[in-house]
């Protein structure tokens, strides 16, 4: 990524579009400190991420990667409960009432309460995507990064997933930065679109 300069406003949904290899996923991983930056600065609420460790960053930003592991030997509820980890000390092994309430709320928002005790591996593709989204919701951050959240879903599940994300965006005033491969869907749901090419930002503006 070279000479990329942009500002995401609080409460807006910015979609990142561009061809394969343009730097879309790399940008998200850079914000999450998963890919090191050689120069430049990334600020979250006017604070440089250089001054934040991974745990502190995870209290501010949640990240849903493109590739999810649906074969983990855990239940749906256990997966979602992992979203509370950044808010716990390493010696705290049990969730409190607030944690349980947040986990149940995330399951309900994503319509997964009836599957909460089911094995993660038993879910369909769409349900699995919603389970990981519920995990990010349980993290209780005001910023969410999504790397192609509708990958491998048919059009009906894509619309359901994006409708859910839009509802969260508006209802909870969440700031969302997402990679979306379908430009039509990106234009339909996002407040602004950022177009990347070969690691550079070509433009960022409202979809027409």
Tab-separated table of N, CA and C in Angstrom, residues 6-178:
chain	number	residue	atom	x	y	z
A	6	UNK	N	-6.830	8.471	4.058
A	6	UNK	CA	-8.276	8.631	4.123
A	6	UNK	C	-8.730	8.725	5.564
A	7	UNK	N	-9.899	9.275	5.750
A	7	UNK	CA	-10.483	9.419	7.080
A	7	UNK	C	-11.881	8.829	7.063
A	8	UNK	N	-12.156	7.965	8.036
A	8	UNK	CA	-13.469	7.338	8.165
A	8	UNK	C	-14.228	8.083	9.257
A	9	UNK	N	-15.407	8.560	8.925
A	9	UNK	CA	-16.199	9.311	9.891
A	9	UNK	C	-16.925	8.365	10.846
A	10	UNK	N	-17.149	8.837	12.035
A	10	UNK	CA	-17.858	8.042	13.034
A	10	UNK	C	-19.266	7.715	12.553
A	11	UNK	N	-19.642	6.452	12.616
A	11	UNK	CA	-20.993	6.025	12.274
A	11	UNK	C	-21.240	5.771	10.805
A	12	UNK	N	-20.225	5.904	9.954
A	12	UNK	CA	-20.447	5.650	8.529
A	12	UNK	C	-19.931	4.268	8.140
A	13	UNK	N	-20.446	3.787	7.024
A	13	UNK	CA	-20.032	2.505	6.469
A	13	UNK	C	-19.298	2.787	5.165
A	14	UNK	N	-18.010	2.497	5.170
A	14	UNK	CA	-17.176	2.684	3.984
A	14	UNK	C	-16.846	1.324	3.392
A	15	UNK	N	-17.159	1.148	2.124
A	15	UNK	CA	-16.847	-0.083	1.423
A	15	UNK	C	-15.552	0.068	0.633
A	16	UNK	N	-14.731	-0.966	0.669
A	16	UNK	CA	-13.475	-0.965	-0.081
A	16	UNK	C	-13.638	-1.894	-1.276
A	17	UNK	N	-13.418	-1.364	-2.459
A	17	UNK	CA	-13.543	-2.171	-3.668
A	17	UNK	C	-12.269	-2.051	-4.490
A	18	UNK	N	-12.069	-3.025	-5.364
A	18	UNK	CA	-10.876	-3.045	-6.201
A	18	UNK	C	-10.594	-4.463	-6.649
A	19	UNK	N	-9.729	-4.598	-7.623
A	19	UNK	CA	-9.405	-5.916	-8.162
A	19	UNK	C	-8.562	-6.713	-7.167
A	20	UNK	N	-8.408	-8.002	-7.427
A	20	UNK	CA	-7.573	-8.846	-6.585
A	20	UNK	C	-6.149	-8.300	-6.546
A	21	UNK	N	-5.578	-8.290	-5.345
A	21	UNK	CA	-4.209	-7.826	-5.207
A	21	UNK	C	-4.062	-6.321	-5.104
A	22	UNK	N	-5.190	-5.621	-4.949
A	22	UNK	CA	-5.123	-4.152	-4.892
A	22	UNK	C	-4.811	-3.630	-3.492
A	23	UNK	N	-4.822	-4.515	-2.500
A	23	UNK	CA	-4.471	-4.106	-1.143
A	23	UNK	C	-5.638	-3.989	-0.189
A	24	UNK	N	-6.804	-4.492	-0.566
A	24	UNK	CA	-8.011	-4.337	0.269
A	24	UNK	C	-7.853	-5.046	1.623
A	25	UNK	N	-7.549	-6.325	1.573
A	25	UNK	CA	-7.397	-7.090	2.816
A	25	UNK	C	-6.174	-6.621	3.598
A	26	UNK	N	-5.128	-6.248	2.887
A	26	UNK	CA	-3.917	-5.768	3.539
A	26	UNK	C	-4.200	-4.510	4.359
A	27	UNK	N	-5.067	-3.650	3.847
A	27	UNK	CA	-5.436	-2.440	4.574
A	27	UNK	C	-6.091	-2.788	5.902
A	28	UNK	N	-7.039	-3.715	5.897
A	28	UNK	CA	-7.711	-4.109	7.134
A	28	UNK	C	-6.728	-4.743	8.113
A	29	UNK	N	-5.853	-5.607	7.599
A	29	UNK	CA	-4.873	-6.267	8.462
A	29	UNK	C	-3.873	-5.263	9.026
A	30	UNK	N	-3.583	-4.215	8.258
A	30	UNK	CA	-2.688	-3.176	8.758
A	30	UNK	C	-3.311	-2.411	9.909
A	31	UNK	N	-4.604	-2.117	9.798
A	31	UNK	CA	-5.309	-1.420	10.875
A	31	UNK	C	-5.316	-2.265	12.143
A	32	UNK	N	-5.409	-3.592	11.977
A	32	UNK	CA	-5.444	-4.499	13.127
A	32	UNK	C	-4.045	-4.911	13.594
A	33	UNK	N	-3.006	-4.320	13.017
A	33	UNK	CA	-1.610	-4.609	13.377
A	33	UNK	C	-1.217	-6.046	13.065
A	34	UNK	N	-1.947	-6.676	12.146
A	34	UNK	CA	-1.601	-8.030	11.719
A	34	UNK	C	-0.544	-7.989	10.620
A	35	UNK	N	-0.491	-6.885	9.889
A	35	UNK	CA	0.533	-6.642	8.882
A	35	UNK	C	1.273	-5.375	9.283
A	36	UNK	N	2.581	-5.445	9.464
A	36	UNK	CA	3.327	-4.274	9.945
A	36	UNK	C	3.372	-3.156	8.919
A	37	UNK	N	3.387	-1.937	9.408
A	37	UNK	CA	3.496	-0.781	8.534
A	37	UNK	C	4.948	-0.310	8.490
A	38	UNK	N	5.429	-0.022	7.296
A	38	UNK	CA	6.816	0.421	7.136
A	38	UNK	C	6.951	1.918	7.390
A	39	UNK	N	5.906	2.654	7.083
A	39	UNK	CA	5.916	4.092	7.348
A	39	UNK	C	4.476	4.565	7.432
A	40	UNK	N	4.310	5.825	7.830
A	40	UNK	CA	2.971	6.355	7.970
A	40	UNK	C	2.374	6.048	9.330
A	41	UNK	N	1.155	6.516	9.543
A	41	UNK	CA	0.501	6.348	10.839
A	41	UNK	C	-0.974	6.019	10.649
A	42	UNK	N	-1.490	5.233	11.571
A	42	UNK	CA	-2.915	4.910	11.600
A	42	UNK	C	-3.451	5.373	12.944
A	43	UNK	N	-4.476	6.213	12.904
A	43	UNK	CA	-5.055	6.754	14.130
A	43	UNK	C	-6.479	6.250	14.312
A	44	UNK	N	-6.803	5.895	15.535
A	44	UNK	CA	-8.160	5.522	15.910
A	44	UNK	C	-8.583	6.455	17.032
A	45	UNK	N	-9.604	7.253	16.788
A	45	UNK	CA	-10.034	8.259	17.772
A	45	UNK	C	-8.859	9.131	18.207
A	46	UNK	N	-8.066	9.545	17.223
A	46	UNK	CA	-6.916	10.439	17.409
A	46	UNK	C	-5.761	9.792	18.176
A	47	UNK	N	-5.850	8.480	18.401
A	47	UNK	CA	-4.775	7.759	19.083
A	47	UNK	C	-4.076	6.848	18.085
A	48	UNK	N	-2.757	6.924	18.005
A	48	UNK	CA	-2.001	6.069	17.094
A	48	UNK	C	-2.091	4.618	17.554
A	49	UNK	N	-2.302	3.718	16.617
A	49	UNK	CA	-2.367	2.301	16.999
A	49	UNK	C	-1.014	1.804	17.474
A	50	UNK	N	0.054	2.551	17.189
A	50	UNK	CA	1.383	2.172	17.674
A	50	UNK	C	1.424	2.163	19.196
A	51	UNK	N	0.561	2.963	19.816
A	51	UNK	CA	0.551	3.053	21.282
A	51	UNK	C	-0.420	2.061	21.922
A	52	UNK	N	-1.087	1.255	21.088
A	52	UNK	CA	-2.061	0.291	21.597
A	52	UNK	C	-1.570	-1.133	21.391
A	53	UNK	N	-1.638	-1.944	22.446
A	53	UNK	CA	-1.337	-3.364	22.242
A	53	UNK	C	-2.562	-4.046	21.637
A	54	UNK	N	-2.412	-5.298	21.262
A	54	UNK	CA	-3.487	-6.012	20.568
A	54	UNK	C	-4.756	-6.082	21.410
A	55	UNK	N	-4.602	-6.306	22.701
A	55	UNK	CA	-5.775	-6.417	23.585
A	55	UNK	C	-6.538	-5.102	23.648
A	56	UNK	N	-5.814	-3.984	23.789
A	56	UNK	CA	-6.466	-2.678	23.844
A	56	UNK	C	-7.125	-2.347	22.508
A	57	UNK	N	-6.453	-2.715	21.412
A	57	UNK	CA	-7.008	-2.459	20.090
A	57	UNK	C	-8.302	-3.249	19.884
A	58	UNK	N	-8.325	-4.487	20.426
A	58	UNK	CA	-9.498	-5.352	20.280
A	58	UNK	C	-10.696	-4.867	21.090
A	59	UNK	N	-10.472	-3.944	22.023
A	59	UNK	CA	-11.581	-3.338	22.747
A	59	UNK	C	-12.213	-2.205	21.946
A	60	UNK	N	-11.477	-1.751	20.928
A	60	UNK	CA	-11.936	-0.624	20.115
A	60	UNK	C	-12.441	-1.079	18.752
A	61	UNK	N	-11.730	-2.064	18.170
A	61	UNK	CA	-12.042	-2.535	16.818
A	61	UNK	C	-12.223	-4.045	16.824
A	62	UNK	N	-13.287	-4.523	16.199
A	62	UNK	CA	-13.456	-5.961	15.980
A	62	UNK	C	-13.255	-6.247	14.492
A	63	UNK	N	-12.782	-7.452	14.202
A	63	UNK	CA	-12.367	-7.791	12.836
A	63	UNK	C	-12.902	-9.160	12.454
A	64	UNK	N	-13.627	-9.200	11.342
A	64	UNK	CA	-14.135	-10.460	10.807
A	64	UNK	C	-13.365	-10.774	9.539
A	65	UNK	N	-12.473	-11.775	9.570
A	65	UNK	CA	-11.654	-12.081	8.397
A	65	UNK	C	-12.449	-12.737	7.286
A	66	UNK	N	-11.844	-12.784	6.117
A	66	UNK	CA	-12.508	-13.383	4.957
A	66	UNK	C	-12.679	-14.887	5.134
A	67	UNK	N	-11.645	-15.536	5.646
A	67	UNK	CA	-11.681	-16.980	5.819
A	67	UNK	C	-11.972	-17.306	7.276
A	68	UNK	N	-13.067	-18.014	7.504
A	68	UNK	CA	-13.429	-18.412	8.856
A	68	UNK	C	-13.299	-19.917	8.991
A	69	UNK	N	-13.063	-20.360	10.210
A	69	UNK	CA	-12.915	-21.788	10.480
A	69	UNK	C	-14.208	-22.319	11.079
A	70	UNK	N	-14.964	-23.042	10.283
A	70	UNK	CA	-16.244	-23.582	10.749
A	70	UNK	C	-16.113	-24.973	11.356
A	71	UNK	N	-14.884	-25.463	11.462
A	71	UNK	CA	-14.677	-26.824	11.967
A	71	UNK	C	-14.110	-26.858	13.375
A	72	UNK	N	-14.114	-25.728	14.068
A	72	UNK	CA	-13.633	-25.717	15.443
A	72	UNK	C	-14.528	-26.610	16.306
A	73	UNK	N	-13.957	-27.400	17.212
A	73	UNK	CA	-14.739	-28.330	18.039
A	73	UNK	C	-15.403	-27.625	19.221
A	74	UNK	N	-16.221	-26.628	18.930
A	74	UNK	CA	-16.906	-25.868	19.968
A	74	UNK	C	-18.351	-25.622	19.532
A	75	UNK	N	-19.169	-25.190	20.484
A	75	UNK	CA	-20.550	-24.855	20.161
A	75	UNK	C	-20.628	-23.417	19.639
A	76	UNK	N	-21.777	-23.082	19.101
A	76	UNK	CA	-21.988	-21.729	18.591
A	76	UNK	C	-21.846	-20.708	19.720
A	77	UNK	N	-22.427	-21.005	20.865
A	77	UNK	CA	-22.350	-20.086	22.006
A	77	UNK	C	-20.916	-19.920	22.485
A	78	UNK	N	-20.159	-20.995	22.494
A	78	UNK	CA	-18.759	-20.911	22.909
A	78	UNK	C	-17.954	-20.041	21.957
A	79	UNK	N	-18.261	-20.140	20.656
A	79	UNK	CA	-17.584	-19.280	19.679
A	79	UNK	C	-17.897	-17.811	19.959
A	80	UNK	N	-19.171	-17.504	20.123
A	80	UNK	CA	-19.587	-16.116	20.341
A	80	UNK	C	-18.987	-15.569	21.636
A	81	UNK	N	-18.859	-16.423	22.639
A	81	UNK	CA	-18.316	-15.976	23.923
A	81	UNK	C	-16.859	-15.533	23.826
A	82	UNK	N	-16.165	-15.979	22.792
A	82	UNK	CA	-14.777	-15.555	22.597
A	82	UNK	C	-14.684	-14.045	22.366
A	83	UNK	N	-15.785	-13.443	21.939
A	83	UNK	CA	-15.795	-11.999	21.741
A	83	UNK	C	-15.616	-11.213	23.027
A	84	UNK	N	-15.826	-11.849	24.165
A	84	UNK	CA	-15.663	-11.170	25.451
A	84	UNK	C	-14.223	-11.214	25.946
A	85	UNK	N	-13.371	-12.007	25.310
A	85	UNK	CA	-11.993	-12.198	25.775
A	85	UNK	C	-11.194	-10.906	25.938
A	86	UNK	N	-11.278	-9.947	24.985
A	86	UNK	CA	-10.484	-8.719	25.159
A	86	UNK	C	-10.838	-7.920	26.409
A	87	UNK	N	-12.022	-8.172	26.966
A	87	UNK	CA	-12.478	-7.408	28.124
A	87	UNK	C	-12.176	-8.111	29.447
A	88	UNK	N	-11.469	-9.234	29.380
A	88	UNK	CA	-11.171	-10.009	30.585
A	88	UNK	C	-9.662	-10.049	30.835
A	89	UNK	N	-9.293	-10.162	32.120
A	89	UNK	CA	-7.900	-10.385	32.447
A	89	UNK	C	-7.569	-11.856	32.233
A	90	UNK	N	-6.286	-12.156	32.091
A	90	UNK	CA	-5.923	-13.534	31.738
A	90	UNK	C	-6.278	-14.530	32.837
A	91	UNK	N	-6.452	-14.040	34.062
A	91	UNK	CA	-6.784	-14.973	35.146
A	91	UNK	C	-8.297	-15.142	35.334
A	92	UNK	N	-9.070	-14.410	34.554
A	92	UNK	CA	-10.526	-14.522	34.657
A	92	UNK	C	-11.026	-15.576	33.670
A	93	UNK	N	-11.474	-16.687	34.206
A	93	UNK	CA	-11.897	-17.801	33.359
A	93	UNK	C	-13.410	-17.864	33.161
A	94	UNK	N	-14.143	-17.161	34.002
A	94	UNK	CA	-15.599	-17.240	33.938
A	94	UNK	C	-16.189	-15.912	33.493
A	95	UNK	N	-17.339	-15.998	32.802
A	95	UNK	CA	-18.038	-14.794	32.382
A	95	UNK	C	-18.975	-14.348	33.491
A	96	UNK	N	-19.162	-13.041	33.625
A	96	UNK	CA	-20.106	-12.519	34.610
A	96	UNK	C	-21.469	-12.294	33.958
A	97	UNK	N	-22.401	-11.738	34.722
A	97	UNK	CA	-23.762	-11.550	34.205
A	97	UNK	C	-23.784	-10.632	32.988
A	98	UNK	N	-22.946	-9.600	33.002
A	98	UNK	CA	-22.886	-8.692	31.856
A	98	UNK	C	-22.414	-9.426	30.604
A	99	UNK	N	-21.399	-10.285	30.763
A	99	UNK	CA	-20.895	-11.060	29.629
A	99	UNK	C	-21.988	-11.955	29.055
A	100	UNK	N	-22.686	-12.676	29.941
A	100	UNK	CA	-23.740	-13.579	29.481
A	100	UNK	C	-24.842	-12.808	28.751
A	101	UNK	N	-25.175	-11.628	29.271
A	101	UNK	CA	-26.206	-10.809	28.644
A	101	UNK	C	-25.787	-10.370	27.244
A	102	UNK	N	-24.535	-9.965	27.106
A	102	UNK	CA	-24.016	-9.521	25.816
A	102	UNK	C	-23.965	-10.673	24.823
A	103	UNK	N	-23.557	-11.845	25.286
A	103	UNK	CA	-23.483	-13.032	24.424
A	103	UNK	C	-24.872	-13.419	23.929
A	104	UNK	N	-25.844	-13.425	24.845
A	104	UNK	CA	-27.216	-13.765	24.468
A	104	UNK	C	-27.781	-12.743	23.484
A	105	UNK	N	-27.460	-11.480	23.705
A	105	UNK	CA	-27.931	-10.425	22.804
A	105	UNK	C	-27.359	-10.614	21.400
A	106	UNK	N	-26.058	-10.946	21.317
A	106	UNK	CA	-25.417	-11.156	20.019
A	106	UNK	C	-26.033	-12.344	19.287
A	107	UNK	N	-26.327	-13.416	20.026
A	107	UNK	CA	-26.974	-14.588	19.429
A	107	UNK	C	-28.363	-14.245	18.906
A	108	UNK	N	-29.091	-13.435	19.678
A	108	UNK	CA	-30.451	-13.064	19.270
A	108	UNK	C	-30.419	-12.156	18.044
A	109	UNK	N	-29.520	-11.183	18.029
A	109	UNK	CA	-29.411	-10.265	16.892
A	109	UNK	C	-29.155	-11.026	15.598
A	110	UNK	N	-28.329	-12.051	15.685
A	110	UNK	CA	-27.965	-12.829	14.495
A	110	UNK	C	-28.855	-14.044	14.282
A	111	UNK	N	-29.969	-14.124	15.047
A	111	UNK	CA	-30.956	-15.191	14.901
A	111	UNK	C	-30.310	-16.564	15.067
A	112	UNK	N	-29.537	-16.714	16.131
A	112	UNK	CA	-28.818	-17.968	16.360
A	112	UNK	C	-29.112	-18.595	17.722
A	113	UNK	N	-30.054	-18.035	18.469
A	113	UNK	CA	-30.300	-18.551	19.816
A	113	UNK	C	-30.697	-20.024	19.802
A	114	UNK	N	-31.471	-20.421	18.800
A	114	UNK	CA	-31.915	-21.816	18.753
A	114	UNK	C	-30.778	-22.765	18.373
A	115	UNK	N	-29.668	-22.206	17.894
A	115	UNK	CA	-28.515	-23.038	17.538
A	115	UNK	C	-27.371	-22.890	18.536
A	116	UNK	N	-27.602	-22.202	19.643
A	116	UNK	CA	-26.511	-21.842	20.543
A	116	UNK	C	-25.740	-23.042	21.090
A	117	UNK	N	-26.431	-24.148	21.312
A	117	UNK	CA	-25.768	-25.337	21.853
A	117	UNK	C	-25.346	-26.330	20.772
A	118	UNK	N	-25.592	-25.978	19.518
A	118	UNK	CA	-25.182	-26.842	18.408
A	118	UNK	C	-23.697	-26.695	18.128
A	119	UNK	N	-23.123	-27.749	17.575
A	119	UNK	CA	-21.716	-27.687	17.174
A	119	UNK	C	-21.558	-26.687	16.035
A	120	UNK	N	-20.504	-25.899	16.081
A	120	UNK	CA	-20.260	-24.911	15.031
A	120	UNK	C	-20.214	-25.577	13.663
A	121	UNK	N	-19.635	-26.763	13.609
A	121	UNK	CA	-19.467	-27.475	12.340
A	121	UNK	C	-20.783	-27.942	11.741
A	122	UNK	N	-21.864	-27.906	12.530
A	122	UNK	CA	-23.169	-28.368	12.034
A	122	UNK	C	-23.933	-27.270	11.299
A	123	UNK	N	-23.437	-26.051	11.341
A	123	UNK	CA	-24.141	-24.932	10.729
A	123	UNK	C	-23.928	-24.893	9.222
A	124	UNK	N	-24.884	-24.271	8.548
A	124	UNK	CA	-24.721	-24.019	7.113
A	124	UNK	C	-23.735	-22.873	6.923
A	125	UNK	N	-23.376	-22.607	5.677
A	125	UNK	CA	-22.431	-21.537	5.397
A	125	UNK	C	-22.919	-20.185	5.889
A	126	UNK	N	-24.182	-19.879	5.610
A	126	UNK	CA	-24.756	-18.612	6.036
A	126	UNK	C	-24.836	-18.491	7.549
A	127	UNK	N	-25.215	-19.580	8.210
A	127	UNK	CA	-25.293	-19.580	9.664
A	127	UNK	C	-23.905	-19.419	10.278
A	128	UNK	N	-22.915	-20.058	9.666
A	128	UNK	CA	-21.542	-19.936	10.157
A	128	UNK	C	-21.035	-18.506	10.066
A	129	UNK	N	-21.351	-17.833	8.963
A	129	UNK	CA	-20.965	-16.427	8.810
A	129	UNK	C	-21.640	-15.581	9.886
A	130	UNK	N	-22.914	-15.862	10.162
A	130	UNK	CA	-23.634	-15.106	11.184
A	130	UNK	C	-23.060	-15.374	12.573
A	131	UNK	N	-22.593	-16.603	12.803
A	131	UNK	CA	-22.004	-16.930	14.096
A	131	UNK	C	-20.739	-16.106	14.343
A	132	UNK	N	-19.925	-15.965	13.308
A	132	UNK	CA	-18.705	-15.166	13.462
A	132	UNK	C	-19.038	-13.679	13.560
A	133	UNK	N	-20.099	-13.255	12.888
A	133	UNK	CA	-20.536	-11.870	13.048
A	133	UNK	C	-21.006	-11.639	14.481
A	134	UNK	N	-21.703	-12.624	15.048
A	134	UNK	CA	-22.153	-12.522	16.442
A	134	UNK	C	-20.953	-12.405	17.377
A	135	UNK	N	-19.880	-13.099	17.064
A	135	UNK	CA	-18.646	-12.988	17.854
A	135	UNK	C	-18.136	-11.546	17.851
A	136	UNK	N	-18.113	-10.920	16.675
A	136	UNK	CA	-17.636	-9.533	16.585
A	136	UNK	C	-18.585	-8.580	17.313
A	137	UNK	N	-19.888	-8.871	17.284
A	137	UNK	CA	-20.859	-8.041	17.997
A	137	UNK	C	-20.636	-8.150	19.502
A	138	UNK	N	-20.355	-9.369	19.977
A	138	UNK	CA	-20.131	-9.598	21.407
A	138	UNK	C	-18.883	-8.876	21.908
A	139	UNK	N	-18.014	-8.491	20.999
A	139	UNK	CA	-16.811	-7.749	21.370
A	139	UNK	C	-17.147	-6.345	21.843
A	140	UNK	N	-18.334	-5.865	21.450
A	140	UNK	CA	-18.844	-4.569	21.881
A	140	UNK	C	-17.891	-3.427	21.523
A	141	UNK	N	-17.476	-3.385	20.282
A	141	UNK	CA	-16.660	-2.280	19.800
A	141	UNK	C	-17.524	-1.324	18.993
A	142	UNK	N	-17.042	-0.120	18.810
A	142	UNK	CA	-17.761	0.867	17.999
A	142	UNK	C	-17.280	0.864	16.555
A	143	UNK	N	-16.218	0.103	16.285
A	143	UNK	CA	-15.672	0.006	14.928
A	143	UNK	C	-15.577	-1.466	14.550
A	144	UNK	N	-16.055	-1.807	13.354
A	144	UNK	CA	-15.998	-3.191	12.878
A	144	UNK	C	-15.361	-3.211	11.495
A	145	UNK	N	-14.391	-4.085	11.320
A	145	UNK	CA	-13.761	-4.314	10.022
A	145	UNK	C	-14.249	-5.655	9.491
A	146	UNK	N	-14.722	-5.661	8.252
A	146	UNK	CA	-15.275	-6.874	7.651
A	146	UNK	C	-14.566	-7.143	6.324
A	147	UNK	N	-13.965	-8.310	6.201
A	147	UNK	CA	-13.272	-8.669	4.963
A	147	UNK	C	-14.134	-9.642	4.170
A	148	UNK	N	-14.880	-9.112	3.220
A	148	UNK	CA	-15.790	-9.893	2.383
A	148	UNK	C	-16.700	-10.793	3.225
A	149	UNK	N	-17.582	-10.188	4.015
A	149	UNK	CA	-18.433	-10.965	4.924
A	149	UNK	C	-19.442	-11.863	4.230
A	150	UNK	N	-19.650	-11.691	2.924
A	150	UNK	CA	-20.643	-12.510	2.226
A	150	UNK	C	-20.003	-13.525	1.277
A	151	UNK	N	-18.704	-13.752	1.427
A	151	UNK	CA	-18.012	-14.703	0.561
A	151	UNK	C	-18.661	-16.087	0.652
A	152	UNK	N	-18.846	-16.720	-0.488
A	152	UNK	CA	-19.370	-18.092	-0.592
A	152	UNK	C	-20.856	-18.213	-0.248
A	153	UNK	N	-21.545	-17.082	-0.053
A	153	UNK	CA	-22.979	-17.136	0.231
A	153	UNK	C	-23.774	-16.862	-1.040
A	154	UNK	N	-24.938	-17.509	-1.160
A	154	UNK	CA	-25.776	-17.198	-2.319
A	154	UNK	C	-26.418	-15.832	-2.102
A	155	UNK	N	-27.058	-15.301	-3.117
A	155	UNK	CA	-27.512	-13.917	-3.102
A	155	UNK	C	-28.496	-13.640	-1.970
A	156	UNK	N	-29.368	-14.607	-1.650
A	156	UNK	CA	-30.330	-14.391	-0.568
A	156	UNK	C	-29.640	-14.211	0.774
A	157	UNK	N	-28.640	-15.083	1.039
A	157	UNK	CA	-27.895	-14.982	2.287
A	157	UNK	C	-27.024	-13.732	2.303
A	158	UNK	N	-26.516	-13.325	1.139
A	158	UNK	CA	-25.730	-12.096	1.069
A	158	UNK	C	-26.577	-10.902	1.500
A	159	UNK	N	-27.792	-10.822	0.962
A	159	UNK	CA	-28.675	-9.708	1.301
A	159	UNK	C	-29.072	-9.733	2.775
A	160	UNK	N	-29.338	-10.920	3.310
A	160	UNK	CA	-29.681	-11.039	4.725
A	160	UNK	C	-28.528	-10.557	5.603
A	161	UNK	N	-27.323	-10.972	5.238
A	161	UNK	CA	-26.141	-10.603	6.017
A	161	UNK	C	-25.912	-9.089	5.971
A	162	UNK	N	-25.993	-8.515	4.789
A	162	UNK	CA	-25.747	-7.078	4.637
A	162	UNK	C	-26.862	-6.251	5.259
A	163	UNK	N	-28.105	-6.739	5.195
A	163	UNK	CA	-29.215	-6.062	5.872
A	163	UNK	C	-28.962	-6.013	7.383
A	164	UNK	N	-28.480	-7.125	7.920
A	164	UNK	CA	-28.188	-7.203	9.349
A	164	UNK	C	-27.083	-6.223	9.730
A	165	UNK	N	-26.029	-6.181	8.914
A	165	UNK	CA	-24.917	-5.260	9.184
A	165	UNK	C	-25.388	-3.812	9.107
A	166	UNK	N	-26.232	-3.508	8.140
A	166	UNK	CA	-26.754	-2.141	7.996
A	166	UNK	C	-27.601	-1.752	9.201
A	167	UNK	N	-28.396	-2.676	9.701
A	167	UNK	CA	-29.212	-2.415	10.882
A	167	UNK	C	-28.328	-2.092	12.083
A	168	UNK	N	-27.257	-2.876	12.258
A	168	UNK	CA	-26.322	-2.629	13.354
A	168	UNK	C	-25.637	-1.279	13.187
A	169	UNK	N	-25.274	-0.976	11.969
A	169	UNK	CA	-24.612	0.292	11.647
A	169	UNK	C	-25.479	1.479	12.064
A	170	UNK	N	-26.757	1.440	11.728
A	170	UNK	CA	-27.654	2.553	12.006
A	170	UNK	C	-28.133	2.563	13.462
A	171	UNK	N	-28.508	1.407	13.974
A	171	UNK	CA	-29.080	1.326	15.321
A	171	UNK	C	-28.055	1.640	16.400
A	172	UNK	N	-26.844	1.138	16.230
A	172	UNK	CA	-25.805	1.295	17.253
A	172	UNK	C	-24.748	2.322	16.885
A	173	UNK	N	-24.967	3.034	15.770
A	173	UNK	CA	-24.016	4.045	15.309
A	173	UNK	C	-22.600	3.466	15.183
A	174	UNK	N	-22.514	2.282	14.587
A	174	UNK	CA	-21.220	1.631	14.417
A	174	UNK	C	-20.505	2.181	13.185
A	175	UNK	N	-19.216	2.285	13.290
A	175	UNK	CA	-18.382	2.649	12.152
A	175	UNK	C	-17.908	1.361	11.500
A	176	UNK	N	-18.142	1.210	10.209
A	176	UNK	CA	-17.831	-0.041	9.527
A	176	UNK	C	-16.943	0.223	8.313
A	177	UNK	N	-15.880	-0.546	8.216
A	177	UNK	CA	-15.004	-0.532	7.052
A	177	UNK	C	-14.976	-1.951	6.514
A	178	UNK	N	-15.459	-2.143	5.289
A	178	UNK	CA	-15.603	-3.514	4.797
A	178	UNK	C	-15.130	-3.655	3.359
